[in-house]
mmCIF file with all atom_site columns, C-alpha atoms in Angstrom:
data_model
loop_
_atom_site.group_PDB
_atom_site.id
_atom_site.type_symbol
_atom_site.label_atom_id
_atom_site.label_alt_id
_atom_site.label_comp_id
_atom_site.label_asym_id
_atom_site.label_entity_id
_atom_site.label_seq_id
_atom_site.pdbx_PDB_ins_code
_atom_site.Cartn_x
_atom_site.Cartn_y
_atom_site.Cartn_z
_atom_site.occupancy
_atom_site.B_iso_or_equiv
_atom_site.pdbx_formal_charge
_atom_site.auth_seq_id
_atom_site.auth_comp_id
_atom_site.auth_asym_id
_atom_site.auth_atom_id
_atom_site.pdbx_PDB_model_num
ATOM 1   C CA . GLY X 1 1   ? -28.648 -66.595 18.529  1.00 81.00 ? 1   GLY X CA 1
ATOM 2   C CA . GLY X 1 2   ? -30.752 -63.586 19.590  1.00 91.00 ? 2   GLY X CA 1
ATOM 3   C CA . ILE X 1 3   ? -34.445 -62.940 20.148  1.00 95.00 ? 3   ILE X CA 1
ATOM 4   C CA . ILE X 1 4   ? -36.512 -59.807 20.117  1.00 97.00 ? 4   ILE X CA 1
ATOM 5   C CA . THR X 1 5   ? -39.310 -59.678 23.098  1.00 98.00 ? 5   THR X CA 1
ATOM 6   C CA . GLN X 1 6   ? -42.283 -57.299 22.511  1.00 98.00 ? 6   GLN X CA 1
ATOM 7   C CA . THR X 1 7   ? -44.357 -56.515 25.419  1.00 97.00 ? 7   THR X CA 1
ATOM 8   C CA . PRO X 1 8   ? -47.453 -56.776 25.995  1.00 97.00 ? 8   PRO X CA 1
ATOM 9   C CA . LYS X 1 9   ? -48.428 -59.517 23.402  1.00 97.00 ? 9   LYS X CA 1
ATOM 10  C CA . PHE X 1 10  ? -51.990 -57.642 23.380  1.00 97.00 ? 10  PHE X CA 1
ATOM 11  C CA . LEU X 1 11  ? -52.711 -54.456 24.624  1.00 97.00 ? 11  LEU X CA 1
ATOM 12  C CA . ILE X 1 12  ? -56.760 -53.124 25.027  1.00 96.00 ? 12  ILE X CA 1
ATOM 13  C CA . GLY X 1 13  ? -56.795 -49.737 25.556  1.00 94.00 ? 13  GLY X CA 1
ATOM 14  C CA . GLN X 1 14  ? -59.670 -46.922 25.582  1.00 94.00 ? 14  GLN X CA 1
ATOM 15  C CA . GLU X 1 15  ? -59.910 -44.048 22.900  1.00 95.00 ? 15  GLU X CA 1
ATOM 16  C CA . GLY X 1 16  ? -57.477 -41.081 23.885  1.00 95.00 ? 16  GLY X CA 1
ATOM 17  C CA . GLN X 1 17  ? -55.162 -43.164 25.798  1.00 96.00 ? 17  GLN X CA 1
ATOM 18  C CA . LYS X 1 18  ? -51.475 -43.037 25.925  1.00 97.00 ? 18  LYS X CA 1
ATOM 19  C CA . LEU X 1 19  ? -50.308 -46.293 25.643  1.00 97.00 ? 19  LEU X CA 1
ATOM 20  C CA . THR X 1 20  ? -46.804 -47.756 25.484  1.00 97.00 ? 20  THR X CA 1
ATOM 21  C CA . LEU X 1 21  ? -45.573 -50.845 23.805  1.00 98.00 ? 21  LEU X CA 1
ATOM 22  C CA . LYS X 1 22  ? -41.855 -51.951 24.698  1.00 98.00 ? 22  LYS X CA 1
ATOM 23  C CA . CYS X 1 23  ? -39.069 -54.001 22.913  1.00 98.00 ? 23  CYS X CA 1
ATOM 24  C CA . GLN X 1 24  ? -36.020 -55.611 23.746  1.00 98.00 ? 24  GLN X CA 1
ATOM 25  C CA . GLN X 1 25  ? -33.454 -57.453 21.589  1.00 97.00 ? 25  GLN X CA 1
ATOM 26  C CA . ASN X 1 26  ? -30.235 -59.170 22.824  1.00 96.00 ? 26  ASN X CA 1
ATOM 27  C CA . PHE X 1 27  ? -28.865 -59.378 19.130  1.00 94.00 ? 27  PHE X CA 1
ATOM 28  C CA . ASN X 1 28  ? -26.724 -56.276 20.070  1.00 93.00 ? 28  ASN X CA 1
ATOM 29  C CA . HIS X 1 29  ? -27.677 -54.806 16.849  1.00 93.00 ? 29  HIS X CA 1
ATOM 30  C CA . ASP X 1 30  ? -27.409 -51.244 16.309  1.00 92.00 ? 30  ASP X CA 1
ATOM 31  C CA . THR X 1 31  ? -30.628 -50.338 14.476  1.00 92.00 ? 31  THR X CA 1
ATOM 32  C CA . MET X 1 32  ? -34.466 -50.985 15.642  1.00 94.00 ? 32  MET X CA 1
ATOM 33  C CA . TYR X 1 33  ? -37.591 -50.413 13.735  1.00 95.00 ? 33  TYR X CA 1
ATOM 34  C CA . TRP X 1 34  ? -41.139 -49.989 14.477  1.00 97.00 ? 34  TRP X CA 1
ATOM 35  C CA . TYR X 1 35  ? -43.811 -51.144 12.083  1.00 96.00 ? 35  TYR X CA 1
ATOM 36  C CA . ARG X 1 36  ? -47.380 -51.059 11.928  1.00 96.00 ? 36  ARG X CA 1
ATOM 37  C CA . GLN X 1 37  ? -49.361 -53.810 10.334  1.00 94.00 ? 37  GLN X CA 1
ATOM 38  C CA . ASP X 1 38  ? -53.198 -53.249 9.540   1.00 91.00 ? 38  ASP X CA 1
ATOM 39  C CA . SER X 1 39  ? -55.034 -56.465 8.301   1.00 86.00 ? 39  SER X CA 1
ATOM 40  C CA . GLY X 1 40  ? -54.511 -57.600 5.027   1.00 80.00 ? 40  GLY X CA 1
ATOM 41  C CA . LYS X 1 41  ? -51.927 -54.599 4.240   1.00 82.00 ? 41  LYS X CA 1
ATOM 42  C CA . GLY X 1 42  ? -48.189 -54.458 4.237   1.00 85.00 ? 42  GLY X CA 1
ATOM 43  C CA . LEU X 1 43  ? -46.151 -53.178 6.997   1.00 91.00 ? 43  LEU X CA 1
ATOM 44  C CA . ARG X 1 44  ? -45.500 -49.456 7.458   1.00 91.00 ? 44  ARG X CA 1
ATOM 45  C CA . LEU X 1 45  ? -42.633 -47.984 8.981   1.00 92.00 ? 45  LEU X CA 1
ATOM 46  C CA . ILE X 1 46  ? -43.298 -45.700 12.107  1.00 95.00 ? 46  ILE X CA 1
ATOM 47  C CA . TYR X 1 47  ? -39.675 -44.900 13.791  1.00 96.00 ? 47  TYR X CA 1
ATOM 48  C CA . TYR X 1 48  ? -36.426 -46.286 13.196  1.00 93.00 ? 48  TYR X CA 1
ATOM 49  C CA . SER X 1 49  ? -33.438 -45.654 15.211  1.00 94.00 ? 49  SER X CA 1
ATOM 50  C CA . ILE X 1 50  ? -29.919 -46.240 14.458  1.00 90.00 ? 50  ILE X CA 1
ATOM 51  C CA . THR X 1 51  ? -28.310 -45.874 17.662  1.00 91.00 ? 51  THR X CA 1
ATOM 52  C CA . GLU X 1 52  ? -28.885 -45.591 21.470  1.00 92.00 ? 52  GLU X CA 1
ATOM 53  C CA . ASN X 1 53  ? -30.875 -41.905 21.979  1.00 91.00 ? 53  ASN X CA 1
ATOM 54  C CA . ASP X 1 54  ? -31.378 -41.533 18.223  1.00 93.00 ? 54  ASP X CA 1
ATOM 55  C CA . LEU X 1 55  ? -35.041 -41.398 16.367  1.00 96.00 ? 55  LEU X CA 1
ATOM 56  C CA . GLN X 1 56  ? -35.879 -40.758 13.193  1.00 93.00 ? 56  GLN X CA 1
ATOM 57  C CA . LYS X 1 57  ? -39.553 -40.573 11.530  1.00 94.00 ? 57  LYS X CA 1
ATOM 58  C CA . GLY X 1 58  ? -40.621 -42.901 9.093   1.00 92.00 ? 58  GLY X CA 1
ATOM 59  C CA . ASP X 1 59  ? -43.656 -43.139 7.073   1.00 88.00 ? 59  ASP X CA 1
ATOM 60  C CA . LEU X 1 60  ? -46.258 -43.091 9.558   1.00 92.00 ? 60  LEU X CA 1
ATOM 61  C CA . SER X 1 61  ? -44.833 -41.166 12.506  1.00 96.00 ? 61  SER X CA 1
ATOM 62  C CA . GLU X 1 62  ? -47.789 -38.691 13.245  1.00 96.00 ? 62  GLU X CA 1
ATOM 63  C CA . GLY X 1 63  ? -49.825 -39.851 16.336  1.00 96.00 ? 63  GLY X CA 1
ATOM 64  C CA . TYR X 1 64  ? -46.825 -41.659 17.645  1.00 97.00 ? 64  TYR X CA 1
ATOM 65  C CA . ASP X 1 65  ? -43.812 -41.006 19.794  1.00 98.00 ? 65  ASP X CA 1
ATOM 66  C CA . ALA X 1 66  ? -40.429 -43.356 20.413  1.00 98.00 ? 66  ALA X CA 1
ATOM 67  C CA . SER X 1 67  ? -37.762 -43.678 22.889  1.00 97.00 ? 67  SER X CA 1
ATOM 68  C CA . ARG X 1 68  ? -34.306 -45.310 22.598  1.00 97.00 ? 68  ARG X CA 1
ATOM 69  C CA . GLU X 1 69  ? -33.332 -45.509 26.054  1.00 90.00 ? 69  GLU X CA 1
ATOM 70  C CA . LYS X 1 70  ? -30.408 -47.862 25.542  1.00 95.00 ? 70  LYS X CA 1
ATOM 71  C CA . LYS X 1 71  ? -29.198 -49.847 22.665  1.00 95.00 ? 71  LYS X CA 1
ATOM 72  C CA . SER X 1 72  ? -31.084 -52.812 23.872  1.00 97.00 ? 72  SER X CA 1
ATOM 73  C CA . SER X 1 73  ? -34.479 -51.362 24.098  1.00 97.00 ? 73  SER X CA 1
ATOM 74  C CA . PHE X 1 74  ? -36.599 -49.165 21.734  1.00 98.00 ? 74  PHE X CA 1
ATOM 75  C CA . SER X 1 75  ? -40.267 -48.240 23.310  1.00 98.00 ? 75  SER X CA 1
ATOM 76  C CA . LEU X 1 76  ? -43.625 -46.850 21.011  1.00 98.00 ? 76  LEU X CA 1
ATOM 77  C CA . THR X 1 77  ? -45.810 -44.539 22.726  1.00 98.00 ? 77  THR X CA 1
ATOM 78  C CA . VAL X 1 78  ? -49.567 -44.435 20.649  1.00 97.00 ? 78  VAL X CA 1
ATOM 79  C CA . THR X 1 79  ? -49.746 -40.548 21.975  1.00 97.00 ? 79  THR X CA 1
ATOM 80  C CA . SER X 1 80  ? -54.108 -41.094 21.743  1.00 95.00 ? 80  SER X CA 1
ATOM 81  C CA . ALA X 1 81  ? -55.420 -44.020 20.730  1.00 94.00 ? 81  ALA X CA 1
ATOM 82  C CA . GLN X 1 82  ? -58.336 -43.759 17.974  1.00 93.00 ? 82  GLN X CA 1
ATOM 83  C CA . LYS X 1 83  ? -61.686 -45.685 18.663  1.00 89.00 ? 83  LYS X CA 1
ATOM 84  C CA . ASN X 1 84  ? -61.968 -48.940 17.163  1.00 85.00 ? 84  ASN X CA 1
ATOM 85  C CA . GLU X 1 85  ? -58.207 -48.939 15.934  1.00 86.00 ? 85  GLU X CA 1
ATOM 86  C CA . MET X 1 86  ? -57.276 -52.492 15.458  1.00 92.00 ? 86  MET X CA 1
ATOM 87  C CA . ALA X 1 87  ? -53.289 -53.457 14.103  1.00 96.00 ? 87  ALA X CA 1
ATOM 88  C CA . VAL X 1 88  ? -50.469 -55.087 15.184  1.00 96.00 ? 88  VAL X CA 1
ATOM 89  C CA . PHE X 1 89  ? -47.224 -53.502 16.150  1.00 97.00 ? 89  PHE X CA 1
ATOM 90  C CA . LEU X 1 90  ? -43.846 -55.482 15.026  1.00 97.00 ? 90  LEU X CA 1
ATOM 91  C CA . CYS X 1 91  ? -40.538 -54.363 16.722  1.00 98.00 ? 91  CYS X CA 1
ATOM 92  C CA . ALA X 1 92  ? -37.400 -55.107 14.545  1.00 96.00 ? 92  ALA X CA 1
ATOM 93  C CA . SER X 1 93  ? -33.514 -54.627 14.560  1.00 94.00 ? 93  SER X CA 1
ATOM 94  C CA . SER X 1 94  ? -30.626 -55.029 12.373  1.00 90.00 ? 94  SER X CA 1
ATOM 95  C CA . ILE X 1 95  ? -26.797 -54.261 12.257  1.00 78.00 ? 95  ILE X CA 1
ATOM 96  C CA . TRP X 1 96  ? -26.558 -50.707 11.192  1.00 61.00 ? 96  TRP X CA 1
ATOM 97  C CA . GLY X 1 97  ? -24.871 -49.656 7.905   1.00 58.00 ? 97  GLY X CA 1
ATOM 98  C CA . GLN X 1 98  ? -25.640 -52.099 5.657   1.00 64.00 ? 98  GLN X CA 1
ATOM 99  C CA . GLY X 1 99  ? -28.756 -50.390 4.150   1.00 68.00 ? 99  GLY X CA 1
ATOM 100 C CA . PRO X 1 100 ? -31.429 -52.641 2.239   1.00 66.00 ? 100 PRO X CA 1
ATOM 101 C CA . SER X 1 101 ? -29.245 -53.986 -0.302  1.00 68.00 ? 101 SER X CA 1
ATOM 102 C CA . ASN X 1 102 ? -27.936 -56.273 2.542   1.00 72.00 ? 102 ASN X CA 1
ATOM 103 C CA . GLU X 1 103 ? -29.907 -55.543 5.498   1.00 80.00 ? 103 GLU X CA 1
ATOM 104 C CA . ARG X 1 104 ? -31.826 -58.317 7.284   1.00 88.00 ? 104 ARG X CA 1
ATOM 105 C CA . LEU X 1 105 ? -34.187 -57.148 9.757   1.00 92.00 ? 105 LEU X CA 1
ATOM 106 C CA . PHE X 1 106 ? -35.180 -59.504 12.725  1.00 95.00 ? 106 PHE X CA 1
ATOM 107 C CA . PHE X 1 107 ? -38.719 -58.977 14.109  1.00 97.00 ? 107 PHE X CA 1
ATOM 108 C CA . GLY X 1 108 ? -40.383 -59.722 17.296  1.00 97.00 ? 108 GLY X CA 1
ATOM 109 C CA . HIS X 1 109 ? -43.579 -61.661 17.741  1.00 97.00 ? 109 HIS X CA 1
ATOM 110 C CA . GLY X 1 110 ? -45.723 -58.413 17.885  1.00 97.00 ? 110 GLY X CA 1
ATOM 111 C CA . THR X 1 111 ? -48.115 -56.448 20.082  1.00 98.00 ? 111 THR X CA 1
ATOM 112 C CA . LYS X 1 112 ? -51.296 -56.643 19.181  1.00 96.00 ? 112 LYS X CA 1
ATOM 113 C CA . LEU X 1 113 ? -53.328 -53.400 19.880  1.00 96.00 ? 113 LEU X CA 1
ATOM 114 C CA . SER X 1 114 ? -57.451 -53.199 20.064  1.00 95.00 ? 114 SER X CA 1
ATOM 115 C CA . VAL X 1 115 ? -59.042 -49.649 20.948  1.00 94.00 ? 115 VAL X CA 1
ATOM 116 C CA . LEU X 1 116 ? -62.648 -49.871 22.618  1.00 90.00 ? 116 LEU X CA 1
ATOM 117 C CA . SER S 2 1   ? -47.530 -45.934 -2.767  1.00 64.00 ? 1   SER S CA 1
ATOM 118 C CA . GLN S 2 2   ? -44.676 -48.123 -3.830  1.00 65.00 ? 2   GLN S CA 1
ATOM 119 C CA . TRP S 2 3   ? -46.811 -51.198 -4.773  1.00 65.00 ? 3   TRP S CA 1
ATOM 120 C CA . GLY S 2 4   ? -48.799 -52.437 -7.813  1.00 57.00 ? 4   GLY S CA 1
ATOM 121 C CA . GLU S 2 5   ? -51.087 -54.439 -5.340  1.00 60.00 ? 5   GLU S CA 1
ATOM 122 C CA . GLU S 2 6   ? -51.936 -52.675 -1.962  1.00 60.00 ? 6   GLU S CA 1
ATOM 123 C CA . ASN S 2 7   ? -54.160 -55.617 -1.059  1.00 64.00 ? 7   ASN S CA 1
ATOM 124 C CA . LEU S 2 8   ? -53.418 -58.854 0.547   1.00 74.00 ? 8   LEU S CA 1
ATOM 125 C CA . GLN S 2 9   ? -53.738 -61.683 -2.148  1.00 85.00 ? 9   GLN S CA 1
ATOM 126 C CA . ALA S 2 10  ? -54.871 -65.226 -1.292  1.00 92.00 ? 10  ALA S CA 1
ATOM 127 C CA . LEU S 2 11  ? -53.471 -68.741 -2.669  1.00 94.00 ? 11  LEU S CA 1
ATOM 128 C CA . SER S 2 12  ? -55.036 -72.026 -1.655  1.00 96.00 ? 12  SER S CA 1
ATOM 129 C CA . ILE S 2 13  ? -53.070 -75.229 -2.713  1.00 97.00 ? 13  ILE S CA 1
ATOM 130 C CA . GLN S 2 14  ? -52.280 -79.310 -1.886  1.00 97.00 ? 14  GLN S CA 1
ATOM 131 C CA . GLU S 2 15  ? -49.170 -80.244 -0.324  1.00 97.00 ? 15  GLU S CA 1
ATOM 132 C CA . GLY S 2 16  ? -46.805 -81.262 -2.994  1.00 97.00 ? 16  GLY S CA 1
ATOM 133 C CA . GLU S 2 17  ? -47.558 -78.957 -5.751  1.00 97.00 ? 17  GLU S CA 1
ATOM 134 C CA . ASP S 2 18  ? -45.848 -75.930 -6.649  1.00 98.00 ? 18  ASP S CA 1
ATOM 135 C CA . VAL S 2 19  ? -46.693 -72.224 -6.106  1.00 97.00 ? 19  VAL S CA 1
ATOM 136 C CA . THR S 2 20  ? -45.214 -68.919 -7.638  1.00 96.00 ? 20  THR S CA 1
ATOM 137 C CA . MET S 2 21  ? -45.996 -65.661 -5.974  1.00 95.00 ? 21  MET S CA 1
ATOM 138 C CA . ASN S 2 22  ? -45.591 -62.413 -7.260  1.00 93.00 ? 22  ASN S CA 1
ATOM 139 C CA . CYS S 2 23  ? -44.986 -58.854 -6.457  1.00 91.00 ? 23  CYS S CA 1
ATOM 140 C CA . SER S 2 24  ? -44.555 -55.569 -8.542  1.00 90.00 ? 24  SER S CA 1
ATOM 141 C CA . TYR S 2 25  ? -43.298 -52.276 -7.572  1.00 88.00 ? 25  TYR S CA 1
ATOM 142 C CA . LYS S 2 26  ? -43.048 -48.424 -8.660  1.00 84.00 ? 26  LYS S CA 1
ATOM 143 C CA . THR S 2 27  ? -40.422 -47.225 -7.705  1.00 82.00 ? 27  THR S CA 1
ATOM 144 C CA . TYR S 2 28  ? -36.462 -48.584 -8.713  1.00 81.00 ? 28  TYR S CA 1
ATOM 145 C CA . THR S 2 29  ? -34.895 -50.570 -5.934  1.00 84.00 ? 29  THR S CA 1
ATOM 146 C CA . THR S 2 30  ? -31.365 -52.194 -5.957  1.00 83.00 ? 30  THR S CA 1
ATOM 147 C CA . VAL S 2 31  ? -33.128 -55.272 -3.995  1.00 89.00 ? 31  VAL S CA 1
ATOM 148 C CA . VAL S 2 32  ? -36.093 -57.160 -3.216  1.00 92.00 ? 32  VAL S CA 1
ATOM 149 C CA . GLN S 2 33  ? -36.172 -59.360 -0.093  1.00 94.00 ? 33  GLN S CA 1
ATOM 150 C CA . TRP S 2 34  ? -38.688 -61.814 0.522   1.00 96.00 ? 34  TRP S CA 1
ATOM 151 C CA . TYR S 2 35  ? -39.963 -62.539 4.236   1.00 96.00 ? 35  TYR S CA 1
ATOM 152 C CA . ARG S 2 36  ? -42.284 -65.244 5.355   1.00 97.00 ? 36  ARG S CA 1
ATOM 153 C CA . GLN S 2 37  ? -44.932 -64.637 8.333   1.00 96.00 ? 37  GLN S CA 1
ATOM 154 C CA . LYS S 2 38  ? -46.076 -67.406 10.248  1.00 96.00 ? 38  LYS S CA 1
ATOM 155 C CA . SER S 2 39  ? -49.568 -66.919 12.104  1.00 94.00 ? 39  SER S CA 1
ATOM 156 C CA . GLY S 2 40  ? -48.837 -65.042 15.483  1.00 91.00 ? 40  GLY S CA 1
ATOM 157 C CA . LYS S 2 41  ? -44.925 -64.797 14.409  1.00 93.00 ? 41  LYS S CA 1
ATOM 158 C CA . GLY S 2 42  ? -42.940 -62.024 13.164  1.00 94.00 ? 42  GLY S CA 1
ATOM 159 C CA . PRO S 2 43  ? -41.839 -62.069 9.336   1.00 95.00 ? 43  PRO S CA 1
ATOM 160 C CA . ALA S 2 44  ? -38.737 -63.808 9.152   1.00 96.00 ? 44  ALA S CA 1
ATOM 161 C CA . GLN S 2 45  ? -36.253 -63.344 5.700   1.00 95.00 ? 45  GLN S CA 1
ATOM 162 C CA . LEU S 2 46  ? -35.776 -66.027 3.231   1.00 97.00 ? 46  LEU S CA 1
ATOM 163 C CA . ILE S 2 47  ? -34.180 -64.797 0.314   1.00 95.00 ? 47  ILE S CA 1
ATOM 164 C CA . LEU S 2 48  ? -32.169 -61.215 -0.787  1.00 93.00 ? 48  LEU S CA 1
ATOM 165 C CA . ILE S 2 49  ? -32.108 -60.789 -4.421  1.00 93.00 ? 49  ILE S CA 1
ATOM 166 C CA . ARG S 2 50  ? -30.017 -57.907 -5.682  1.00 89.00 ? 50  ARG S CA 1
ATOM 167 C CA . SER S 2 51  ? -30.632 -55.682 -8.855  1.00 88.00 ? 51  SER S CA 1
ATOM 168 C CA . ASN S 2 52  ? -28.012 -57.153 -10.995 1.00 90.00 ? 52  ASN S CA 1
ATOM 169 C CA . GLU S 2 53  ? -29.300 -60.928 -10.123 1.00 91.00 ? 53  GLU S CA 1
ATOM 170 C CA . ARG S 2 54  ? -31.860 -62.242 -12.036 1.00 89.00 ? 54  ARG S CA 1
ATOM 171 C CA . GLU S 2 55  ? -32.814 -65.598 -9.803  1.00 96.00 ? 55  GLU S CA 1
ATOM 172 C CA . LYS S 2 56  ? -31.448 -66.531 -6.815  1.00 97.00 ? 56  LYS S CA 1
ATOM 173 C CA . ARG S 2 57  ? -32.112 -70.269 -4.764  1.00 97.00 ? 57  ARG S CA 1
ATOM 174 C CA . SER S 2 58  ? -32.100 -71.670 -1.480  1.00 96.00 ? 58  SER S CA 1
ATOM 175 C CA . GLY S 2 59  ? -33.373 -74.909 -0.613  1.00 97.00 ? 59  GLY S CA 1
ATOM 176 C CA . ARG S 2 60  ? -37.076 -75.239 -2.317  1.00 98.00 ? 60  ARG S CA 1
ATOM 177 C CA . LEU S 2 61  ? -37.165 -71.531 -2.837  1.00 98.00 ? 61  LEU S CA 1
ATOM 178 C CA . ARG S 2 62  ? -36.296 -69.881 -6.090  1.00 98.00 ? 62  ARG S CA 1
ATOM 179 C CA . ALA S 2 63  ? -36.798 -65.656 -6.161  1.00 97.00 ? 63  ALA S CA 1
ATOM 180 C CA . THR S 2 64  ? -36.703 -64.129 -9.624  1.00 97.00 ? 64  THR S CA 1
ATOM 181 C CA . LEU S 2 65  ? -35.847 -59.928 -10.042 1.00 94.00 ? 65  LEU S CA 1
ATOM 182 C CA . ASP S 2 66  ? -37.102 -58.111 -13.461 1.00 93.00 ? 66  ASP S CA 1
ATOM 183 C CA . THR S 2 67  ? -36.100 -54.924 -13.199 1.00 90.00 ? 67  THR S CA 1
ATOM 184 C CA . SER S 2 68  ? -37.307 -53.712 -16.445 1.00 91.00 ? 68  SER S CA 1
ATOM 185 C CA . SER S 2 69  ? -40.835 -54.950 -15.149 1.00 91.00 ? 69  SER S CA 1
ATOM 186 C CA . GLN S 2 70  ? -40.035 -53.810 -11.710 1.00 91.00 ? 70  GLN S CA 1
ATOM 187 C CA . SER S 2 71  ? -41.461 -57.401 -10.310 1.00 92.00 ? 71  SER S CA 1
ATOM 188 C CA . SER S 2 72  ? -40.608 -60.346 -8.653  1.00 94.00 ? 72  SER S CA 1
ATOM 189 C CA . SER S 2 73  ? -41.312 -63.507 -7.634  1.00 95.00 ? 73  SER S CA 1
ATOM 190 C CA . LEU S 2 74  ? -40.955 -66.414 -5.177  1.00 97.00 ? 74  LEU S CA 1
ATOM 191 C CA . SER S 2 75  ? -41.639 -69.850 -6.088  1.00 97.00 ? 75  SER S CA 1
ATOM 192 C CA . ILE S 2 76  ? -41.820 -73.077 -3.791  1.00 98.00 ? 76  ILE S CA 1
ATOM 193 C CA . THR S 2 77  ? -41.483 -76.222 -5.049  1.00 98.00 ? 77  THR S CA 1
ATOM 194 C CA . GLY S 2 78  ? -42.680 -79.564 -3.562  1.00 98.00 ? 78  GLY S CA 1
ATOM 195 C CA . THR S 2 79  ? -44.947 -77.384 -0.707  1.00 98.00 ? 79  THR S CA 1
ATOM 196 C CA . LEU S 2 80  ? -45.547 -78.787 2.653   1.00 98.00 ? 80  LEU S CA 1
ATOM 197 C CA . ALA S 2 81  ? -48.291 -78.049 5.156   1.00 97.00 ? 81  ALA S CA 1
ATOM 198 C CA . THR S 2 82  ? -45.654 -76.045 7.186   1.00 97.00 ? 82  THR S CA 1
ATOM 199 C CA . ASP S 2 83  ? -45.138 -73.599 4.072   1.00 98.00 ? 83  ASP S CA 1
ATOM 200 C CA . THR S 2 84  ? -48.570 -72.063 5.235   1.00 98.00 ? 84  THR S CA 1
ATOM 201 C CA . ALA S 2 85  ? -48.103 -68.125 5.766   1.00 97.00 ? 85  ALA S CA 1
ATOM 202 C CA . VAL S 2 86  ? -48.001 -64.994 4.760   1.00 95.00 ? 86  VAL S CA 1
ATOM 203 C CA . TYR S 2 87  ? -45.374 -64.058 2.237   1.00 96.00 ? 87  TYR S CA 1
ATOM 204 C CA . PHE S 2 88  ? -43.996 -60.308 1.546   1.00 93.00 ? 88  PHE S CA 1
ATOM 205 C CA . CYS S 2 89  ? -41.776 -58.888 -0.620  1.00 93.00 ? 89  CYS S CA 1
ATOM 206 C CA . ALA S 2 90  ? -39.825 -55.966 0.570   1.00 92.00 ? 90  ALA S CA 1
ATOM 207 C CA . THR S 2 91  ? -37.975 -53.072 -1.425  1.00 90.00 ? 91  THR S CA 1
ATOM 208 C CA . ALA S 2 92  ? -35.772 -50.120 -0.529  1.00 80.00 ? 92  ALA S CA 1
ATOM 209 C CA . GLY S 2 93  ? -38.126 -47.122 -0.215  1.00 70.00 ? 93  GLY S CA 1
ATOM 210 C CA . SER S 2 94  ? -38.325 -44.070 1.339   1.00 64.00 ? 94  SER S CA 1
ATOM 211 C CA . PHE S 2 95  ? -35.539 -43.269 4.093   1.00 66.00 ? 95  PHE S CA 1
ATOM 212 C CA . ASN S 2 96  ? -33.483 -45.824 2.347   1.00 72.00 ? 96  ASN S CA 1
ATOM 213 C CA . LYS S 2 97  ? -35.351 -48.190 4.656   1.00 80.00 ? 97  LYS S CA 1
ATOM 214 C CA . LEU S 2 98  ? -37.411 -51.447 3.717   1.00 84.00 ? 98  LEU S CA 1
ATOM 215 C CA . THR S 2 99  ? -41.055 -51.071 2.509   1.00 85.00 ? 99  THR S CA 1
ATOM 216 C CA . PHE S 2 100 ? -42.859 -54.113 2.631   1.00 89.00 ? 100 PHE S CA 1
ATOM 217 C CA . GLY S 2 101 ? -45.936 -55.090 0.092   1.00 88.00 ? 101 GLY S CA 1
ATOM 218 C CA . ALA S 2 102 ? -49.286 -56.384 1.174   1.00 87.00 ? 102 ALA S CA 1
ATOM 219 C CA . GLY S 2 103 ? -47.995 -59.854 0.718   1.00 91.00 ? 103 GLY S CA 1
ATOM 220 C CA . THR S 2 104 ? -49.777 -63.038 -0.261  1.00 94.00 ? 104 THR S CA 1
ATOM 221 C CA . ARG S 2 105 ? -51.455 -65.372 2.183   1.00 94.00 ? 105 ARG S CA 1
ATOM 222 C CA . LEU S 2 106 ? -50.570 -68.801 1.372   1.00 97.00 ? 106 LEU S CA 1
ATOM 223 C CA . ALA S 2 107 ? -52.439 -71.911 2.401   1.00 97.00 ? 107 ALA S CA 1
ATOM 224 C CA . VAL S 2 108 ? -51.101 -75.693 1.901   1.00 97.00 ? 108 VAL S CA 1
ATOM 225 C CA . CYS S 2 109 ? -53.525 -78.270 2.726   1.00 96.00 ? 109 CYS S CA 1
ATOM 226 C CA . PRO S 2 110 ? -52.147 -81.541 4.093   1.00 92.00 ? 110 PRO S CA 1
#
């Protein structure tokens, strides 16, 4: 089995600050994802990457940057934190090429963001 | 939006009862996946059901898919307190990636 590690677990930022969230996986999966989870809402796709150095925008990419430095890691940057923003950011990975009909996402435990 | 229900639903039941959770979606999908998220953890896949399947079972879990009404259900028989979690359905959305509904928060009281 493998594991997805997200750091930090909790992140408190100031309005306007640039904040970076990190994700590591040891499944050796090709595809990695960043989702945003707001309280009481579904998960929304921010960015995904199908291989090292690849980046694809999701439904919610505005206000975020991402970087896939190597196959095992995928980072997300909030370019300018919004006052009173509160959400959980979930990183996931899966084997490339399967598509939703076969795909299984493995998630990390999330980074909880609060902006003062 | 892909979803018929935009906000988290909540259910509270006693241990041992059976429960069914529903989700409806607006756009055709070839697959519905159900995930469970326990407090403080990431979601974990429970069941995947394809459009050519009407029902899929896994242990105490049973998923159904009705493509004509664009709805899916997840049933749990003989619930345990450890089934307490948020349950999400997910379909193939834009970018051919999974899109997740708001979910159902299930509380199973011992």
